[in-house]
Every structure is written in C-alpha cells, then in structure tokens.
mmCIF file of C-alpha atoms and ligand atoms in Angstrom:
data_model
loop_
_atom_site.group_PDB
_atom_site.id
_atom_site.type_symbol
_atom_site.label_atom_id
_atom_site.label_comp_id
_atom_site.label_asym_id
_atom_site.label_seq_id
_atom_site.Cartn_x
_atom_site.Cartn_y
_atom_site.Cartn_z
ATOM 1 C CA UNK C 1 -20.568 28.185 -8.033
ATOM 2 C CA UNK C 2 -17.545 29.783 -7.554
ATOM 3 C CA UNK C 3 -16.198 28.368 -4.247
ATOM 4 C CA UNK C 4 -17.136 24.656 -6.405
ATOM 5 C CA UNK C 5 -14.864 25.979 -9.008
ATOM 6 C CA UNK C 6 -11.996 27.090 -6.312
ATOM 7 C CA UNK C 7 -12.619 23.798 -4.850
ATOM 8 C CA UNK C 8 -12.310 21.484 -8.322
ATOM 9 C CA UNK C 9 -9.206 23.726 -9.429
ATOM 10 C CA UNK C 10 -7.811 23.116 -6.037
ATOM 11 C CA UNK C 11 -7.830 19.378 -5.830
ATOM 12 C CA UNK C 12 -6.604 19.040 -9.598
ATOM 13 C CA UNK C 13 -3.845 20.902 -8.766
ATOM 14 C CA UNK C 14 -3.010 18.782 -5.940
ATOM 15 C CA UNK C 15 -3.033 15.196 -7.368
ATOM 16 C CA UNK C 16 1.033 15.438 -6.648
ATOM 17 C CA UNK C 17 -0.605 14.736 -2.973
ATOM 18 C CA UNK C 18 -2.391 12.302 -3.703
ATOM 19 C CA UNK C 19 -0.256 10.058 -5.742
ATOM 20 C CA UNK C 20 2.316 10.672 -3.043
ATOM 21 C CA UNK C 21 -0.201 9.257 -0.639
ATOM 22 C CA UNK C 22 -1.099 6.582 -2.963
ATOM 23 C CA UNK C 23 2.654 5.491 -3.283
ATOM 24 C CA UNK C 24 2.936 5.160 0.359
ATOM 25 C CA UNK C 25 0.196 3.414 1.216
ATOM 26 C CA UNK C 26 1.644 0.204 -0.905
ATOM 27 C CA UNK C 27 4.738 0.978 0.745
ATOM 28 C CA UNK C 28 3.251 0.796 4.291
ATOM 29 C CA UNK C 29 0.397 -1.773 4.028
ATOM 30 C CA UNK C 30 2.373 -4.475 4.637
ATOM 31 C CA UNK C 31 3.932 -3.227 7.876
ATOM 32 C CA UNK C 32 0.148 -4.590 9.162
ATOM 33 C CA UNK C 33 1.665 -8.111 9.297
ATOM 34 C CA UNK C 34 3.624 -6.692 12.872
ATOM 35 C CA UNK C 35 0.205 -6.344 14.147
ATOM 36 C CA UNK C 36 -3.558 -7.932 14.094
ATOM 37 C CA UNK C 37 -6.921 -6.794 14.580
ATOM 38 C CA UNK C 38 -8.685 -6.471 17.823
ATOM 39 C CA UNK C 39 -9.590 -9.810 19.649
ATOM 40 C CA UNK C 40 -11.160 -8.616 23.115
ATOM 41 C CA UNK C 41 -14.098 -7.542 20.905
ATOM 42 C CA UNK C 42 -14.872 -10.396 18.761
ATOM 43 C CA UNK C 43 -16.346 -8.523 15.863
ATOM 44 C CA UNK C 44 -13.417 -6.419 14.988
ATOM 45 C CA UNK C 45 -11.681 -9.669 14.118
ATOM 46 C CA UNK C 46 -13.245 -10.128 11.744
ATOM 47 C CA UNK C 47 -11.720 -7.090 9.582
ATOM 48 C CA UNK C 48 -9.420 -7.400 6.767
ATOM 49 C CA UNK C 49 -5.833 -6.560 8.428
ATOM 50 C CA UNK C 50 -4.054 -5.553 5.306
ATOM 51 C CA UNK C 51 -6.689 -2.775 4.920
ATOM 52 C CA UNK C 52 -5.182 0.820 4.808
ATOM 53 C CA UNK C 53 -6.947 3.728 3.876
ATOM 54 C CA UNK C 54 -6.104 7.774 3.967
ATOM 55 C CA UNK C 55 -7.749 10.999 3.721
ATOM 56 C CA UNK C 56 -6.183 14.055 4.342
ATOM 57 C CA UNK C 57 -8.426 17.779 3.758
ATOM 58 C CA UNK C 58 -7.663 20.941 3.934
ATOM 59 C CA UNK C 59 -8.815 24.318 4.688
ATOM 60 C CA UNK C 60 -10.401 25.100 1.240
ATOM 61 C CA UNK C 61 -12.147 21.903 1.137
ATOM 62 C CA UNK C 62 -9.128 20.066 -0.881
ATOM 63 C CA UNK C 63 -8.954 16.278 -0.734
ATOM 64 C CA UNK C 64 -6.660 13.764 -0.794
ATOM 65 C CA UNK C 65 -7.768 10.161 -0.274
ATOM 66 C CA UNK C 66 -6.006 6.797 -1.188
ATOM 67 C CA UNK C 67 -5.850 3.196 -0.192
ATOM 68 C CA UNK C 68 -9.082 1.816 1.275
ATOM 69 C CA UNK C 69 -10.241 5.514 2.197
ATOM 70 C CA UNK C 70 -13.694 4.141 2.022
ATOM 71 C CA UNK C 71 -13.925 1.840 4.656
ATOM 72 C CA UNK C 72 -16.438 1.748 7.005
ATOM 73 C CA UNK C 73 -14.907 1.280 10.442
ATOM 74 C CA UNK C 74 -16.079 2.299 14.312
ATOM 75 C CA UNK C 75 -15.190 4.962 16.050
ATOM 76 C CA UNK C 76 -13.720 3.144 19.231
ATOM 77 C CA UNK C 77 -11.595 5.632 21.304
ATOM 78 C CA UNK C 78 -11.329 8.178 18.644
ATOM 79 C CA UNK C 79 -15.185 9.199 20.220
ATOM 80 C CA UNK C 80 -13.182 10.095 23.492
ATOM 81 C CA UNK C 81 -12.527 13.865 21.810
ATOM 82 C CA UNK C 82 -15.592 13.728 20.699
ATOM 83 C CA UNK C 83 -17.814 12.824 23.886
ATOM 84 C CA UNK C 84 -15.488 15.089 25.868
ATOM 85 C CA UNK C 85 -16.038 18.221 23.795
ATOM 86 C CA UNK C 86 -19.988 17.556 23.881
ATOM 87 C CA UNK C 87 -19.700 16.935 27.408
ATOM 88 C CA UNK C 88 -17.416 20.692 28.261
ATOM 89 C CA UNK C 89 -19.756 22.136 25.620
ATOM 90 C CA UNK C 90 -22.513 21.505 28.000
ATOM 91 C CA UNK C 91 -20.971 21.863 31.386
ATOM 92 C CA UNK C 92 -18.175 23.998 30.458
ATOM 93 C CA UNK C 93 -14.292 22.764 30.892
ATOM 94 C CA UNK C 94 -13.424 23.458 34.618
ATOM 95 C CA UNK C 95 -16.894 21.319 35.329
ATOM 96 C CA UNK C 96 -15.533 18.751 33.110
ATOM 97 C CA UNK C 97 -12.157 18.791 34.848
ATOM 98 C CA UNK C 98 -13.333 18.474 38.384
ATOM 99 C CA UNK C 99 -14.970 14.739 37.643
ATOM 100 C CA UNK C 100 -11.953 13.791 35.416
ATOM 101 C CA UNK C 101 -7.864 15.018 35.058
ATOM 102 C CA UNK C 102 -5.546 15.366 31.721
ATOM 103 C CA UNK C 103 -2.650 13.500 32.909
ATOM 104 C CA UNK C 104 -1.361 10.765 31.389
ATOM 105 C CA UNK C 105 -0.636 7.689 32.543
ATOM 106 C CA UNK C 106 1.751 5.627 30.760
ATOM 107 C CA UNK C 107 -0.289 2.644 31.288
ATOM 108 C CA UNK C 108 -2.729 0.440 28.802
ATOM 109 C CA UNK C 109 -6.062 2.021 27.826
ATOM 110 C CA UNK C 110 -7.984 0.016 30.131
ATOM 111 C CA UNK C 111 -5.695 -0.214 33.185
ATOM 112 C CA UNK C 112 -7.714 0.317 36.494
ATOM 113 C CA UNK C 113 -4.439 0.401 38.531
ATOM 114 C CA UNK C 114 -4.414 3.990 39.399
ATOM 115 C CA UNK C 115 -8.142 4.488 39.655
ATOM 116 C CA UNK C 116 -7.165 2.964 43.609
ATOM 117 C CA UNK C 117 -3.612 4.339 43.947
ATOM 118 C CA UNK C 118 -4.354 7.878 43.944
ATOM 119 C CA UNK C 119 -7.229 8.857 45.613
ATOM 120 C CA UNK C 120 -9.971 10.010 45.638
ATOM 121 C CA UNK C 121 -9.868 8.003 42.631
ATOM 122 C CA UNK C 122 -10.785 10.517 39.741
ATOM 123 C CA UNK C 123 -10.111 8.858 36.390
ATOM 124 C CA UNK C 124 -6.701 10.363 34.892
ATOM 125 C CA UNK C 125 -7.755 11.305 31.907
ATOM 126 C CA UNK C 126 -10.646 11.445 29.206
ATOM 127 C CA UNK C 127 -8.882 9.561 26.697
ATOM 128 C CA UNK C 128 -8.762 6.160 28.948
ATOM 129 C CA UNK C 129 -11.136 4.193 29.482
ATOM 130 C CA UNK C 130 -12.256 5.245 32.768
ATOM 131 C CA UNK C 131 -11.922 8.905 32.199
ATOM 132 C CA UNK C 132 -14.378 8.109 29.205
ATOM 133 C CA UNK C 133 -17.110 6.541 31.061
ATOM 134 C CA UNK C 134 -17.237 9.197 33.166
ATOM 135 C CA UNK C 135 -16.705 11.643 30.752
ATOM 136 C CA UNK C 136 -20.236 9.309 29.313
ATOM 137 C CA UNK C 137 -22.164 9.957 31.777
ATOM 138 C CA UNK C 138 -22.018 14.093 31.307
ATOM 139 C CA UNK C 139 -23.342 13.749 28.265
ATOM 140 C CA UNK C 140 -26.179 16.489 28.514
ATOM 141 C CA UNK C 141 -29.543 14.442 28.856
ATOM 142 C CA UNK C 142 -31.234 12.064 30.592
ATOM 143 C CA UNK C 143 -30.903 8.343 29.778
ATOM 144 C CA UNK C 144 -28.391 6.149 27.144
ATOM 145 C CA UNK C 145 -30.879 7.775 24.362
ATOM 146 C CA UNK C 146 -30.778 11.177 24.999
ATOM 147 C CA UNK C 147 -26.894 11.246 26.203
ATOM 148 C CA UNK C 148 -25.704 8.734 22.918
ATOM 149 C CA UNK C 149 -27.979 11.447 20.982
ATOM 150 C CA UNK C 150 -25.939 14.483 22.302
ATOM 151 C CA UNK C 151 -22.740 12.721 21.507
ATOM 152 C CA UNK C 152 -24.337 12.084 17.848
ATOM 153 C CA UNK C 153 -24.995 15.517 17.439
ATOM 154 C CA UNK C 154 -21.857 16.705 18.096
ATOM 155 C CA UNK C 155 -20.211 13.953 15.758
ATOM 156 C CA UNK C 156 -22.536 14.694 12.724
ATOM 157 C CA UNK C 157 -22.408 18.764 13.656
ATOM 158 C CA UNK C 158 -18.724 18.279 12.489
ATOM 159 C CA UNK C 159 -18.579 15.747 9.746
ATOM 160 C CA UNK C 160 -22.504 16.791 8.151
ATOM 161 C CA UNK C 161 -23.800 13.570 7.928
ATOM 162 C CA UNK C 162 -25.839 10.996 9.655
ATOM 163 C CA UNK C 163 -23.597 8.070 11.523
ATOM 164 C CA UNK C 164 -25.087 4.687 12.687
ATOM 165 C CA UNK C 165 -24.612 2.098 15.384
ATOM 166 C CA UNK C 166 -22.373 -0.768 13.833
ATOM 167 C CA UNK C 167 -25.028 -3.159 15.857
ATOM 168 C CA UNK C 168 -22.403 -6.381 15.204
ATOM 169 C CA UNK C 169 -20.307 -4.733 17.122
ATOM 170 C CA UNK C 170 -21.934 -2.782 19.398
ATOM 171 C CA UNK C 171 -23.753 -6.313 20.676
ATOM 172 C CA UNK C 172 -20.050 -8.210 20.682
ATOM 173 C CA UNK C 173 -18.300 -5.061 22.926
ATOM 174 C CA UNK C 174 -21.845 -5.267 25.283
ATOM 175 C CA UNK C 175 -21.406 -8.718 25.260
ATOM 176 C CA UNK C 176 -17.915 -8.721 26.184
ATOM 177 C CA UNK C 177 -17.071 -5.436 28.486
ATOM 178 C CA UNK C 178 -16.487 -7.164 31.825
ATOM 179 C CA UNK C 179 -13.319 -5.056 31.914
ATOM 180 C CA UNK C 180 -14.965 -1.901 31.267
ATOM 181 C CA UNK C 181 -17.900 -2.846 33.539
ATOM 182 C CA UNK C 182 -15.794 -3.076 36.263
ATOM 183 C CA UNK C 183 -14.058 0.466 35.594
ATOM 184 C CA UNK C 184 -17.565 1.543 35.627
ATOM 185 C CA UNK C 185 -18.889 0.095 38.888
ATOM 186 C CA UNK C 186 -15.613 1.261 40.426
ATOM 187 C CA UNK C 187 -15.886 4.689 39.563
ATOM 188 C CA UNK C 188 -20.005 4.653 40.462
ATOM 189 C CA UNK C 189 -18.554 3.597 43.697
ATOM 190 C CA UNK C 190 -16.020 6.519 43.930
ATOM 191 C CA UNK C 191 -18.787 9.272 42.948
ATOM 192 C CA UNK C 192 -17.227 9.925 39.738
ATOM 193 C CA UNK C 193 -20.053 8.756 37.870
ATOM 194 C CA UNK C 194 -23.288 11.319 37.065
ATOM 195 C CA UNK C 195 -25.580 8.897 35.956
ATOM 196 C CA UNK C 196 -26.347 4.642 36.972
ATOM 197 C CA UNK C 197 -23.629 2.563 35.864
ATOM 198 C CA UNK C 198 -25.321 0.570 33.245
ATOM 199 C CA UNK C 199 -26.480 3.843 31.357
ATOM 200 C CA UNK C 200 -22.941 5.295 31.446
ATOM 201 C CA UNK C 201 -21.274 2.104 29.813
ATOM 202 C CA UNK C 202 -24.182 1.588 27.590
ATOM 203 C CA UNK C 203 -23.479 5.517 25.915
ATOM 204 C CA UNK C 204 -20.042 4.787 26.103
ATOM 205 C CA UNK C 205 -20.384 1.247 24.081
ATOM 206 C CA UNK C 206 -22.936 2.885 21.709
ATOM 207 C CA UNK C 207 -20.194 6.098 21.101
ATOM 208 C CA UNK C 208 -17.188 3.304 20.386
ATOM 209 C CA UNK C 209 -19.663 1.945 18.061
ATOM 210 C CA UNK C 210 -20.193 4.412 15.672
ATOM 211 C CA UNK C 211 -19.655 3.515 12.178
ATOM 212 C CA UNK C 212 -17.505 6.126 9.962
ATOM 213 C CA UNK C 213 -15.109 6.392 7.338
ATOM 214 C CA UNK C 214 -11.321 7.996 7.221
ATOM 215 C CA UNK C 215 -12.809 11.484 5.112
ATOM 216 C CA UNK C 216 -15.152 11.391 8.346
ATOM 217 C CA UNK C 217 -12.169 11.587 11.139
ATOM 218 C CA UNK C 218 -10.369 13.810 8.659
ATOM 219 C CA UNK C 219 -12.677 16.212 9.044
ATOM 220 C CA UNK C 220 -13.147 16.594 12.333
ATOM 221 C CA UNK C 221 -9.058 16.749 12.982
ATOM 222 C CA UNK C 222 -9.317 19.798 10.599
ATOM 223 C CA UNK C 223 -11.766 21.347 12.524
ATOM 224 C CA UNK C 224 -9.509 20.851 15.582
ATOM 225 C CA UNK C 225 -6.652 21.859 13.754
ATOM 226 C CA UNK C 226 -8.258 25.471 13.226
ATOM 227 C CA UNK C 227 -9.181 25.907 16.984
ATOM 228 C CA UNK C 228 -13.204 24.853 16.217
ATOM 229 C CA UNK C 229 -14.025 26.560 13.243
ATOM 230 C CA UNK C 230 -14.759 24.792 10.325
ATOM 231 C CA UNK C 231 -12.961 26.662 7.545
ATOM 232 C CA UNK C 232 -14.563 24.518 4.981
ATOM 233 C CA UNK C 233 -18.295 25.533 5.586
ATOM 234 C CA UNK C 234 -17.245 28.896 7.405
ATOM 235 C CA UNK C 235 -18.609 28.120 10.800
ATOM 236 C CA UNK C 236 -17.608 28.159 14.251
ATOM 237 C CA UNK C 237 -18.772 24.765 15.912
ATOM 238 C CA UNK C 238 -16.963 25.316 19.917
ATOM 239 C CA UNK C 239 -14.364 27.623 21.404
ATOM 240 C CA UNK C 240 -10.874 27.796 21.198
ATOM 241 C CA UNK C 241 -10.284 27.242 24.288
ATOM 242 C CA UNK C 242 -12.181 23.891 24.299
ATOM 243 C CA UNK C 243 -10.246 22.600 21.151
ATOM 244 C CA UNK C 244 -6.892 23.276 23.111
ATOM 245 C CA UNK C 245 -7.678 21.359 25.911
ATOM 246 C CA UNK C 246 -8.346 18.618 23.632
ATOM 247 C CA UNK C 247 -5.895 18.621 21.498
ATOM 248 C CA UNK C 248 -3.373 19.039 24.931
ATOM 249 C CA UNK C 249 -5.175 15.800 25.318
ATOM 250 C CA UNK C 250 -4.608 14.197 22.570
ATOM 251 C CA UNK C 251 -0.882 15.149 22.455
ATOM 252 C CA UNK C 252 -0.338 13.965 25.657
ATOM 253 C CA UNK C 253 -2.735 10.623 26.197
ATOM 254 C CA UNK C 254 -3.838 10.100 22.743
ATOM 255 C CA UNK C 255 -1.877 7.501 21.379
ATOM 256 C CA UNK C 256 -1.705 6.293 24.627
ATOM 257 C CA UNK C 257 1.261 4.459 25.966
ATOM 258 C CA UNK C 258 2.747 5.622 22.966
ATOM 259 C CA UNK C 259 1.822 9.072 23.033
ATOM 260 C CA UNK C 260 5.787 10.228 23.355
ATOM 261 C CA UNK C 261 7.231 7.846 20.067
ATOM 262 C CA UNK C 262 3.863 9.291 18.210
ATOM 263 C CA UNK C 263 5.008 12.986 19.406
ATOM 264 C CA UNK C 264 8.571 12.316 18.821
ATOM 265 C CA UNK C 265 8.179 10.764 15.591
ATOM 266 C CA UNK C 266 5.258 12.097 13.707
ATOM 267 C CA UNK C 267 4.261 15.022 16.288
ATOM 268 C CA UNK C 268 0.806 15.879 15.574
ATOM 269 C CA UNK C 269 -2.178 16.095 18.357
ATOM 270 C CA UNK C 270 -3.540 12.069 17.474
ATOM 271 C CA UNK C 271 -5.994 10.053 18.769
ATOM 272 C CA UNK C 272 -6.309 6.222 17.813
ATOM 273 C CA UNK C 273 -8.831 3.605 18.159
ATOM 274 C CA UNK C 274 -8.769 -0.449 18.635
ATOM 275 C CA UNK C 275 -10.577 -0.578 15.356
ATOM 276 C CA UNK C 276 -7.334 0.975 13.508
ATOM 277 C CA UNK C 277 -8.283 4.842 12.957
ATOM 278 C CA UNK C 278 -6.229 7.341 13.410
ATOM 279 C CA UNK C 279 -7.601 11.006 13.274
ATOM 280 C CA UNK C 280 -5.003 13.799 13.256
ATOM 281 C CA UNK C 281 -4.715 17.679 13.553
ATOM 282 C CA UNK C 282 -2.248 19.401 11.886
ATOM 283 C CA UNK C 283 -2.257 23.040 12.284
ATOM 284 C CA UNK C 284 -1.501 25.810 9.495
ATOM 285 C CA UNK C 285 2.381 25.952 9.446
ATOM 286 C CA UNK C 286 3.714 29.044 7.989
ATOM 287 C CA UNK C 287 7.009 27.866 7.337
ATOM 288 C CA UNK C 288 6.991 27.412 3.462
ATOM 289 C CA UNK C 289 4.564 27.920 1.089
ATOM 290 C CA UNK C 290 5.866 25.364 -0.428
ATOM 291 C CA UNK C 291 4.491 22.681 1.928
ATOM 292 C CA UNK C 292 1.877 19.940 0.802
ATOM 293 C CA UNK C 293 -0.953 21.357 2.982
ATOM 294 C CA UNK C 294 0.604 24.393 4.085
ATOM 295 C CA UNK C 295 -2.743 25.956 5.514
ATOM 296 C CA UNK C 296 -3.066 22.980 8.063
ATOM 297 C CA UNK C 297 -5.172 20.100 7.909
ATOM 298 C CA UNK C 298 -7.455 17.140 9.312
ATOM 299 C CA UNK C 299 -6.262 13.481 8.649
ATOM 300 C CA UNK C 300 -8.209 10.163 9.076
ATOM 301 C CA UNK C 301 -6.207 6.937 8.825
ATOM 302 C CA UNK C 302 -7.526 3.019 8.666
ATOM 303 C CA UNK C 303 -5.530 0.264 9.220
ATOM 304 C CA UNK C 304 -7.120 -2.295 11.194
ATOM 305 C CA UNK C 305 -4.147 -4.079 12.318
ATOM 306 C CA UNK C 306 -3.236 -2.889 15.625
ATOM 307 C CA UNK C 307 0.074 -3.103 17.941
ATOM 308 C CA UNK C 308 0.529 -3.775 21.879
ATOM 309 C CA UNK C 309 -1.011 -0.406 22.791
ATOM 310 C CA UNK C 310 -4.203 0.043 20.318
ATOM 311 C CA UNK C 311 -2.737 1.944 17.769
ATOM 312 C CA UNK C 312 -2.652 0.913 13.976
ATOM 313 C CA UNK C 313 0.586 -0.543 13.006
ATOM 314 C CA UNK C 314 0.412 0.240 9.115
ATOM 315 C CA UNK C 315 -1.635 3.416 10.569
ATOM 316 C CA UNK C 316 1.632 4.900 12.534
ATOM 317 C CA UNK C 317 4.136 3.964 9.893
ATOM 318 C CA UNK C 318 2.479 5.571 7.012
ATOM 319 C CA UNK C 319 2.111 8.853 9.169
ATOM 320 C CA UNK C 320 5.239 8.941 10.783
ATOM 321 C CA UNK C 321 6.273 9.077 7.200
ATOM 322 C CA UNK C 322 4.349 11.496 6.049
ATOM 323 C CA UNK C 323 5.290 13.661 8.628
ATOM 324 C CA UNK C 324 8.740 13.295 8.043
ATOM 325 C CA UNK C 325 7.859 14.337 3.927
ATOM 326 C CA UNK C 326 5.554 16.761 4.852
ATOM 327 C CA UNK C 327 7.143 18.129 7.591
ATOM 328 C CA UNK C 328 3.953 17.709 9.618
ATOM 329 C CA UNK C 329 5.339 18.523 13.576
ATOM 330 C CA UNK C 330 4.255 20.894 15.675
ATOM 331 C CA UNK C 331 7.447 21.136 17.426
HETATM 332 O O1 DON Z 1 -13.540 0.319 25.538
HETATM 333 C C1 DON Z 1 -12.854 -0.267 24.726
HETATM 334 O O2 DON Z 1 -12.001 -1.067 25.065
HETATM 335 C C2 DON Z 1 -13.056 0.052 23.255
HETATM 336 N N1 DON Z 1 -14.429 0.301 22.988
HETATM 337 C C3 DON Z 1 -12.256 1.241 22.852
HETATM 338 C C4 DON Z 1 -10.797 1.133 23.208
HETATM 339 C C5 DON Z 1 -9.911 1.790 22.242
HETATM 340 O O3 DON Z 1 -10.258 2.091 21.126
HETATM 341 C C6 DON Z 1 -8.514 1.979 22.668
HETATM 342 N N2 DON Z 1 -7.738 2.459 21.556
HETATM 343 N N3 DON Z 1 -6.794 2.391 21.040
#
C-alpha cells in the first residue's frame, strides 16, 4: 500500500513532465511528413504515419506517457537487444562474441557487403541484420518454438506481460524476406549459423514480429539503464556486465547508419526499429536534482514514419529535443 501511495504521489507531482511531453509531441508530429512507413514489408504500410506516441518511466515506477502512447506496434530490430541478451544469458558473452562482433558498420541494416569482404565472414554486429540471425539461432532450445519461446521469455521477464505474434505481419515479412534469406543462407554457408537456415530466419521473423506498446520498450530501456536490475519491482533480471555490452551496442550500431548524429545529438544508448520505435536508456545523472528524471530512466517512442536508415523521423526529432530540455546525454 505504501509503495502505491509513493507511486500515485510521485506521478501527480510530475504532470510538469508530462504536459511538457504532451506539448512536444504536437510540435514534432508533423516532422513525420519527411518520412513514410515501411514498404519492403507490406503490412507496416499500412500504419498511420502521423502517429507519435511517448512513454518515459522511471526508477520509482513514475510515468509519463503522451501522444499515441498506446499503440500497438512490432518490435522489428528493437528485439536485436533483446534476442542478444537471451542468447549471452545462455551461452555467456565471449560465446556470443566468437559467432558475431560489435563493430559497426556504417552501412544499411541489411547490407551483406561486408559479410564477403572480411573474412571469415562473421556478421559485424548483433544489431544488423546478419549479426541477428545468427545471434537467432543461439537462442537456447531446439527448434523456431522453443528458441522464439526463449526470446519471449526474456521479453515478457522484463516488461511482465504476455506479447503476441502480429500474424499480418509476421506472414507479409515471411512472405517477403528474400533479402534476409539470403543473409541467412550466406552465413549457414560460412558456419556462422547454429541451427538450419529456415529455423534461424523463421525465430528471427517471429522476434521482429512481436506486438508491443511504447510503456513496453520503456521499460525495458530502464532496466538497461540501471545495469539489469529492475528498480521498479526490485529484481535483478541479467548482469551488469551483459547490459554494458549491449548498451556499447546500442550506442555504437543502434541507430544504425545514424548511430553518430543520434549520439551527437540526443546521446543516449538507442535502438530503433522499421516499424518506428525507439527504446532508450538513460542512466541516473547526478548532475542536478533538479532534472526531469534525475534518477535515470527507460523511454519507448512510436512514430511510424521512418527516414533513409530505419529510424523514426518524428521519433528522432522529438528526442533529440528532449534531450536537449532534459539534458539527457551521457557524454
Ligand atoms: O529484418 C528486417 O528487415 C526487419 N524485420 C527489421 C529491420 C529493422 O527494424 C531495421 N530498423 N531500423
């Protein structure tokens, strides 16, 4: 009863968050006519592109949601962290790290070009496409079911509820991932694969396709923001160790080709998805007390309006501004 009561008094006395939040999503939704929705996978063009949606928590459970918060959306890359913690939570990082790197690339998501250049051809990273199908196919288990069910687990472990397959587009990405079927065969063909081709991209499809919301993503960046431990139900969910690696990660590779303006200009570890969400970690920064979310915290953006490298366009804006307000950088 009492931690309800320290949670209610907290997020009345932080509606001057939220109606900041509110105030910039109408000032940033319109920034999603520079971008559109997904095409490559038919059914994500079908989303509303002027959607944008924000929930920010923090340590003692305090919320902050605005815009189109609600939305249901698919996880898309942002289940990269999440399938590569499972998979060094199983196998343990240096395992991890001998089938796949964490350098970046500075090319698109799904380039293949490197996969040849450098040999012997292990994937760059976990947060492209190739690293992630391999990453797929650690998954502890045997079979799509039992590897998409350890990635599950370790998705609703952190947000503590049930997710489901979008099926719509799980069936359009199946339907349509020549690209990443390719990536897939390739890297069967290097070795870097631990499990038959068709199984690997069939977890991997099945992860992309997993339907949450922004207070969903939010969550999980704030329990990557305090090193694994989830401050809001007092439990430790995987080492610190593992949760620097990834957020290393998602500095580095995960906003992509774009992982430099995102750390220059907003400067949080990030990772997006082709769907529009953003999830972000912001660490406790003892700077000021003063500071909207002083004590860190996880944020989960929707906008599904994306620009030339995957990344929401209204998405970006809004946080780069909100950094900037907030003074949100880790640097
Ligand atoms: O494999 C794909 O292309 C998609 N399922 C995920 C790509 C993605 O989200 C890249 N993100 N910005």
């Amino acid at each position: 009863v009492k931690r309800k009561l320290v949670r209610q008094v907290a997020q009345q006395t932080r509606t001057i968050e939220t109606d900041c939040l509110e105030q910039w999503i109408e000032q940033y939704r319109g920034e999603s006519s520079k971008g559109k929705c997904a095409a490559y996978i038919p059914a994500l063009k079908e989303a509303d592109p002027t959607q944008l949606g924000i929930c920010v928590i923090g340590p003692d459970g305090q919320i902050s949601r605005a815009g189109n918060y609600d939305a249901p959306f698919t996880l898309q890359s942002i289940s990269k962290v999440i399938s590569f913690l499972a998979a060094c939570k199983h196998h343990g990082i240096a395992n991890v790290l001998e089938q796949v790197d964490v350098e970046p690339t500075g090319d698109a998501f799904d380039s293949m070009v490197r996969l040849e250049m450098h040999k012997p051809g292990r994937p760059f990273n976990p947060m492209i496409n190739a690293g992630a199908i391999t990453v797929s196919s650690l998954l502890q288990g045997n079979g799509v079911q039992e590897k998409f069910r350890s990635f599950q687990d370790m998705v609703e472990g952190m947000t503590g509820r049930k997710h489901q397959i979008n099926e719509e587009v799980y069936h359009s990405e199946w339907q349509t991932a020549n690209r990443n079927r390719s990536l897939a065969y390739y890297l069967s063909a290097t070795g870097f694969l631990a499990c038959p081709v068709e199984d690997a991209l069939d977890v991997y499809i099945r992860q992309c396709s997993l339907e949450v919301t922004a207070e969903d993503i939010a969550k999980i960046g704030l329990i990557l923001a305090h090193d694994g431990y989830d401050p809001v139900r007092k439990e430790q969910l995987f080492d610190k160790e593992k949760a620097r690696v990834t957020k290393a990660l998602m500095v580095t590779c995960g906003m992509y080709n774009a992982s430099g303006n995102f750390a220059a200009f907003v400067g949080v570890p990030a990772k997006s998805g082709v769907s529009g969400g953003i999830m972000a970690a912001v660490p406790p920064r003892g700077r000021s007390g003063e500071l909207p979310f002083a004590g860190g915290c996880g944020i989960g953006v929707y906008g599904p309006a994306i620009d030339q490298y995957g990344n929401s366009v209204a998405g970006v804006a809004l946080l780069k501004h909100m950094a900037s307000a907030w003074d949100l950088t880790i640097y």
